[in-house]
CSV table of C-alpha atoms and ligand atoms in Angstrom, one decimal:
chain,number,residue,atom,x,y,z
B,1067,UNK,CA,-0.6,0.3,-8.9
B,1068,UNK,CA,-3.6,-0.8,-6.9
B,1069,UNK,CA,-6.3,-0.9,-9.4
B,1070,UNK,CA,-6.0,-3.0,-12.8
B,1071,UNK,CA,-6.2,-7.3,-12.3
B,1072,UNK,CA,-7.7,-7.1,-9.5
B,1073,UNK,CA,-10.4,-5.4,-11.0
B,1074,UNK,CA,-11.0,-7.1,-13.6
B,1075,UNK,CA,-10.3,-10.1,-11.1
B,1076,UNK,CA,-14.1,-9.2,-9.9
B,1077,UNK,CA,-15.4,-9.1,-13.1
B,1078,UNK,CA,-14.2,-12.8,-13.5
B,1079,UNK,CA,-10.8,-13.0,-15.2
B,1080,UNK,CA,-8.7,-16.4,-14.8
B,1081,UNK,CA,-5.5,-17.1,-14.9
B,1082,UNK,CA,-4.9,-18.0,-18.4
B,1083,UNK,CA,-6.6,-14.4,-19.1
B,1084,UNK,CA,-4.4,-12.8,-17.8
B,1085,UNK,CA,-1.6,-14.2,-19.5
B,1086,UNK,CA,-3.2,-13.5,-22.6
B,1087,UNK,CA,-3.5,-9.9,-21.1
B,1088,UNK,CA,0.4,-9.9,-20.1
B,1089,UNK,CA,1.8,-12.7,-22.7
B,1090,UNK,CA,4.9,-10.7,-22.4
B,1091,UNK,CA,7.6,-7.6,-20.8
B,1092,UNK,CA,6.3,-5.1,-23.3
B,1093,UNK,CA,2.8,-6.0,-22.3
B,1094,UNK,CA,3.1,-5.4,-18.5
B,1095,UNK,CA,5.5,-2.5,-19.0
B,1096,UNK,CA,3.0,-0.5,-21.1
B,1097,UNK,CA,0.5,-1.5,-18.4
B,1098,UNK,CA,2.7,-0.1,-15.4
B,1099,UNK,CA,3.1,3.2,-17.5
B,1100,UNK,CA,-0.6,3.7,-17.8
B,1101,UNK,CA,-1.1,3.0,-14.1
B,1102,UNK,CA,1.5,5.3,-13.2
B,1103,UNK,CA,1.1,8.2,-16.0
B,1104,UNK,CA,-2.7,7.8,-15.9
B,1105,UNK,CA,-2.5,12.0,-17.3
B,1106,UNK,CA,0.7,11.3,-19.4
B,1107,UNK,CA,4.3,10.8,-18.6
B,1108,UNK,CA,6.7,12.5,-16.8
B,1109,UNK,CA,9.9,13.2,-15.7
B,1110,UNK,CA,10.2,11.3,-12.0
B,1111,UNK,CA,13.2,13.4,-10.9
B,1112,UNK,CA,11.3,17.0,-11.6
B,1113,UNK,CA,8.4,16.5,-13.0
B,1114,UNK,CA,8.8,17.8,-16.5
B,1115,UNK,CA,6.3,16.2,-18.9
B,1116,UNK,CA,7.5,17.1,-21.7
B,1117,UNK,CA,10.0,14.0,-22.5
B,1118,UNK,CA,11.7,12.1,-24.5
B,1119,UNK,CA,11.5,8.3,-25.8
B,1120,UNK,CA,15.8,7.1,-26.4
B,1121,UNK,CA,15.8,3.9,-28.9
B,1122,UNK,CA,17.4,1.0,-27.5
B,1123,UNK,CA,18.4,2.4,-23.8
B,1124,UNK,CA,16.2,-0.7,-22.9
B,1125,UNK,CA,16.6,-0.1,-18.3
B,1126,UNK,CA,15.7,3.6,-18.7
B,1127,UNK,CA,14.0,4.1,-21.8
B,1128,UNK,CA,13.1,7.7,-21.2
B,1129,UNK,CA,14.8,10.8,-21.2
B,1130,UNK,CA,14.3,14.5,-19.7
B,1131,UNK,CA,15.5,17.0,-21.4
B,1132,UNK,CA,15.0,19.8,-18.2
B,1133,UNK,CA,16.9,18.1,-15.9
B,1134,UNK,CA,19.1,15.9,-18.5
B,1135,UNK,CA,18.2,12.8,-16.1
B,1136,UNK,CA,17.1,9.0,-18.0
B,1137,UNK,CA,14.3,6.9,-16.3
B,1138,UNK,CA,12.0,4.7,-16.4
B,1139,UNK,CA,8.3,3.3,-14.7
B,1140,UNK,CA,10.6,2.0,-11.8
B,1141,UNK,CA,11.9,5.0,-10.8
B,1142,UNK,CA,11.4,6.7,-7.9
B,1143,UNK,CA,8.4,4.0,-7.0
B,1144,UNK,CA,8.3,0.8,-5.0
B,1145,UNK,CA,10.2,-1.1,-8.2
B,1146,UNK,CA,13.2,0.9,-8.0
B,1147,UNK,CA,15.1,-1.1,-6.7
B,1148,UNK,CA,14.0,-4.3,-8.2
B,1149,UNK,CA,15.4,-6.3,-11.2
B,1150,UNK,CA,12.7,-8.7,-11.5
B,1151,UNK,CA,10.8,-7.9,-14.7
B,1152,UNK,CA,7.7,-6.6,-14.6
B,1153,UNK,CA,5.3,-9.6,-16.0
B,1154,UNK,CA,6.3,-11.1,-12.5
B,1155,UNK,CA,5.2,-7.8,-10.7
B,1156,UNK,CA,1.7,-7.9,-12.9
B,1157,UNK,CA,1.1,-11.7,-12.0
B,1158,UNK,CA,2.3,-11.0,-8.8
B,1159,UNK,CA,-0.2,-8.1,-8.1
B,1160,UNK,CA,-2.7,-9.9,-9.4
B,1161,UNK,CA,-1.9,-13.4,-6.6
B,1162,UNK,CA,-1.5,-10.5,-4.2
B,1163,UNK,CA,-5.3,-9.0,-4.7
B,1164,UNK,CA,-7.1,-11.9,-5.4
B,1165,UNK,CA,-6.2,-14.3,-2.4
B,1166,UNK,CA,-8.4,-13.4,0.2
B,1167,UNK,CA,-6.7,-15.5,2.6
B,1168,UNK,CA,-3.9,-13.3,1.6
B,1169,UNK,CA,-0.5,-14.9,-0.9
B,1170,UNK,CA,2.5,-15.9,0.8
B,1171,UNK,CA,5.6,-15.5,0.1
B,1172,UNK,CA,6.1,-19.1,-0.6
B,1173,UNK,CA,3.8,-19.1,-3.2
B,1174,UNK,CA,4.9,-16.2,-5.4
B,1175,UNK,CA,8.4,-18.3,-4.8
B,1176,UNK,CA,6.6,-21.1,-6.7
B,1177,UNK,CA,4.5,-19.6,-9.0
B,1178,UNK,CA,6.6,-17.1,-10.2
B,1179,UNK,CA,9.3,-18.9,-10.3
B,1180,UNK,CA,11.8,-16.3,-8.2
B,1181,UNK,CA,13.9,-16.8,-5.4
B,1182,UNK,CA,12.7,-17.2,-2.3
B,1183,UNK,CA,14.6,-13.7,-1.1
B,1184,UNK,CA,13.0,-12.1,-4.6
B,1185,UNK,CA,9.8,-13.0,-3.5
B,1186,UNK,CA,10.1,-11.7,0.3
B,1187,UNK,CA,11.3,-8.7,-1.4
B,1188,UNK,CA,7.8,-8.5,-4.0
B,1189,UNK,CA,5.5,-9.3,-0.8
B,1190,UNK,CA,6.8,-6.2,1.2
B,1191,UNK,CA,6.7,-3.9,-1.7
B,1192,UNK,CA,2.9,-4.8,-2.3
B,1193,UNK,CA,1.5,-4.6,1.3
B,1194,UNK,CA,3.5,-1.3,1.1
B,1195,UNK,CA,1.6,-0.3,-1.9
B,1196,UNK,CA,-1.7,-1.4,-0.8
B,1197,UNK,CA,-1.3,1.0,2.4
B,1198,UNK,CA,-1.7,4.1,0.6
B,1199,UNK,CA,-2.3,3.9,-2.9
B,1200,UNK,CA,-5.9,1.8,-3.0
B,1201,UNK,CA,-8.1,4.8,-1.8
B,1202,UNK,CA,-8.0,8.7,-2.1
B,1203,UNK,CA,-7.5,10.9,1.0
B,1204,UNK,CA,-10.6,10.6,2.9
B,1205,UNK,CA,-12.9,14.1,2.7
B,1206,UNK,CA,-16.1,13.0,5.1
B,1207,UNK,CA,-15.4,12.7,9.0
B,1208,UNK,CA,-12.8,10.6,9.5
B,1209,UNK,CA,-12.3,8.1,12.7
B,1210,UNK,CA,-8.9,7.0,13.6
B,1211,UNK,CA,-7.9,4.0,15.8
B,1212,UNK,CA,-5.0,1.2,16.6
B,1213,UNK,CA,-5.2,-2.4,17.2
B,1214,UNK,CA,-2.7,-4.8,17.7
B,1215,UNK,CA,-2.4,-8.3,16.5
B,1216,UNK,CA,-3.8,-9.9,19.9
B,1217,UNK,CA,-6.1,-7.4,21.3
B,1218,UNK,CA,-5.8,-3.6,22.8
B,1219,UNK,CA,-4.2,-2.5,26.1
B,1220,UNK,CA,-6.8,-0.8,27.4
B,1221,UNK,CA,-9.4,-4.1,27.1
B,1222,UNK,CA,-6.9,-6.0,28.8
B,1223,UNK,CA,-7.2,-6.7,32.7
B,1224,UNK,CA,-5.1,-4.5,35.1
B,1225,UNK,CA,-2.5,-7.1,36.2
B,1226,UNK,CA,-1.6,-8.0,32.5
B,1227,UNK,CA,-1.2,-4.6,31.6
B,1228,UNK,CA,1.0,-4.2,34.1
B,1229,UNK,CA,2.8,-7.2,33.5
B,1230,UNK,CA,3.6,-5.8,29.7
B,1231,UNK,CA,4.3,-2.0,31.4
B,1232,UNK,CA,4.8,1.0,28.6
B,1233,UNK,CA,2.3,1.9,26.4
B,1234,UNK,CA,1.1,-0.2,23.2
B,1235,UNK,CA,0.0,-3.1,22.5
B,1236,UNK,CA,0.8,-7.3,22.7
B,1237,UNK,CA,3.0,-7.5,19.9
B,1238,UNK,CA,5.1,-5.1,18.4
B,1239,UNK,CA,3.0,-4.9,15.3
B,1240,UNK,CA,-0.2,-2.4,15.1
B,1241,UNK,CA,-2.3,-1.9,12.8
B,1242,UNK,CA,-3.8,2.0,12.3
B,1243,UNK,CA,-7.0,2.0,10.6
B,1244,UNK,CA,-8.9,5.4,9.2
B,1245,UNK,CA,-12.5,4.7,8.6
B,1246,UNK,CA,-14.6,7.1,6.0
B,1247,UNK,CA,-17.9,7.7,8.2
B,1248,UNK,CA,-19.9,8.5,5.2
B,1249,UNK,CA,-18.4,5.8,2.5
B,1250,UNK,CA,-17.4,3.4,5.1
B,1251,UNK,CA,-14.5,2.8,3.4
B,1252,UNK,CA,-11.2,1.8,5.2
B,1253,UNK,CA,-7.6,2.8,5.1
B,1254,UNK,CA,-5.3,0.5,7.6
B,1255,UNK,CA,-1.7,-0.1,7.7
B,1256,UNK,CA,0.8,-1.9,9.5
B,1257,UNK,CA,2.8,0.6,11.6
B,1258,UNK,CA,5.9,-0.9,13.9
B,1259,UNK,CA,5.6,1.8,16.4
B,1260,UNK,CA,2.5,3.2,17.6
B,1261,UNK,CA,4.2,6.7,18.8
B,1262,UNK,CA,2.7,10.3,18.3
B,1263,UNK,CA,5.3,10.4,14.9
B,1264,UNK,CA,3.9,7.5,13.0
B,1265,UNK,CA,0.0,7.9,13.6
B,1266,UNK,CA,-0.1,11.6,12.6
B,1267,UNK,CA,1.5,11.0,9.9
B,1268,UNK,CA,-1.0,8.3,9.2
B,1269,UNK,CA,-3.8,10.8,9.6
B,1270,UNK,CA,-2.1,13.2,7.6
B,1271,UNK,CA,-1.8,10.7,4.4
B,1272,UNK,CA,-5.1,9.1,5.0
B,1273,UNK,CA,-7.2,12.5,5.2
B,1274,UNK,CA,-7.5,15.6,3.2
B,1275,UNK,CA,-6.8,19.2,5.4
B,1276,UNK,CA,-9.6,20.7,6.7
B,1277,UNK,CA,-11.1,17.6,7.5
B,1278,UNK,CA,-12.5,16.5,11.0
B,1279,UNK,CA,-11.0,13.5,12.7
B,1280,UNK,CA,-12.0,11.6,15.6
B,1281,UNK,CA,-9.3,9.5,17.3
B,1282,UNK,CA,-10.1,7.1,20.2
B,1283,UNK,CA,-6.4,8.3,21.9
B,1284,UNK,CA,-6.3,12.6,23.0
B,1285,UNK,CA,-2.3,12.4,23.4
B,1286,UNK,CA,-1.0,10.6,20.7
B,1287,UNK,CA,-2.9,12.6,18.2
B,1288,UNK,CA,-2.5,15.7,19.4
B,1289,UNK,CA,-1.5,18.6,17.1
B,1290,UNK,CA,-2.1,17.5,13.9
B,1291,UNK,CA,-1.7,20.1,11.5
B,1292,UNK,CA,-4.9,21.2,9.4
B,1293,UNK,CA,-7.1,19.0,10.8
B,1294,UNK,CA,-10.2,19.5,13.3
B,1295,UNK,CA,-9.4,16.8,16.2
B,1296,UNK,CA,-11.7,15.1,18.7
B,1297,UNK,CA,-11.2,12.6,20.9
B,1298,UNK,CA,-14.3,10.3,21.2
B,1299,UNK,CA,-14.2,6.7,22.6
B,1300,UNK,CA,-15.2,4.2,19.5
B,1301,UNK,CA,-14.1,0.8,18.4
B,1302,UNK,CA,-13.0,1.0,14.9
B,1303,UNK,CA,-10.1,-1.8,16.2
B,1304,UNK,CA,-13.1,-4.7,15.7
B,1305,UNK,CA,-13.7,-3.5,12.1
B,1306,UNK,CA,-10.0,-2.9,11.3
B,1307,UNK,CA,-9.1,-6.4,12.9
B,1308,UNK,CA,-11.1,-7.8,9.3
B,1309,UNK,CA,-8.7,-6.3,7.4
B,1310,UNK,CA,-5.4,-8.2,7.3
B,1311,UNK,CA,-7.6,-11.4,6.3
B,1312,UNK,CA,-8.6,-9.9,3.1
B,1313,UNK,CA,-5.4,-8.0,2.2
B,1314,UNK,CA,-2.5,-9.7,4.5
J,147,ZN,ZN1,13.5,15.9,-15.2
């Protein structure tokens, strides 16, 4: 879902725009499809795409006739499990990429006119998204670090390192950034544990096989299937630390 207002967001749509773009459900429910079947539908459950349209089965509007299962655009993606209808999630996407200083979940409360929980909900779901669905697998030489939300471990003095003991950072929450080297382009995410687990699998999402990676940390890395690994001391952190202005 990454790339429609907030394109055209760039190439100077308003607000009132993009209601006339999404002056109703049908509207943003056609728009989901295409950003979701970009090649043509499919079945969500096995893939088929070869299915069916059923008249007035308004929640799950489609049908597959291999596996006999009814779905819709929500399923099996970040608006499973939501009942808000999707003009909210457009406008919503749209708040989300367009305020650099990033939206809060007060304001989609207000401007979408949704609960306070609902909109909690809608803010998690979309810095999810953004995660993994903005770029493509990097190709080029990849290099891999962590930050944390007040500075690294290993910058901090001795005694206050000490003082926090176990590996990690300040706060609980990390970020794990991938930069392209060629394109320059960045992948970063919001990881609650910084252990061997949850960064490989970072790398593995955020890169194609075959590719080379270069990781500031030899342990935690280590082992990564189908990737070339090296362990070179860089400072992506300072470049990553950018991000969560623009996109938090
Ligand atoms: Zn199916």
């Amino acid at each position: 879902m990454g790339k429609a207002p907030g394109k055209h967001h760039r190439k100077g749509i308003s607000l009132i725009e993009l209601a006339e773009i999404f002056p109703d459900e049908e509207s943003a429910v056609k728009w989901f499809e295409a950003v979701a079947w970009p090649d043509g539908r499919f079945c969500p459950h096995c893939g088929n795409a070869d299915t069916a349209e059923v008249p007035q089965q308004t929640p799950m509007p489609y049908r597959c006739p291999a596996c006999r299962k009814y779905f819709s655009v929500r399923t099996g993606s970040l608006l499973q499990s939501s009942r808000l209808p999707l003009r909210k999630w457009a406008f919503a996407v749209y708040l989300y990429v367009t305020s650099l200083k990033g939206v809060s979940s007060m304001k989609l409360h207000r401007d979408l006119n949704i609960t306070q929980k609902s909109a909690w909900f809608m803010l998690h779901r979309l810095r999810e998204a953004w995660d993994e669905s903005d770029i493509e697998p990097f190709t080029s030489p990849t290099e891999v670090d962590e930050t944390y939300m007040g500075g690294k471990r290993k910058n901090m003095p001795k005694s206050k390192r000490k003082q926090l003991g176990g590996r990690g950072g300040v706060g609980k929450t990390a970020i794990v950034g991938a930069k392209d080297r060629e394109t320059n382009k960045v992948k970063a995410k919001m990881v609650e544990a910084t252990n061997s687990e949850t960064l490989k699998g970072f790398v593995t999402n955020a890169t194609t096989e075959g590719s080379t990676v270069y990781t500031d940390d030899a342990r935690a890395y280590k082992g990564m299937s189908g990737r070339a690994h090296y362990a070179v001391n860089h400072s992506i952190g300072e470049y990553v630390n950018g991000i969560p202005h623009q996109r938090h």
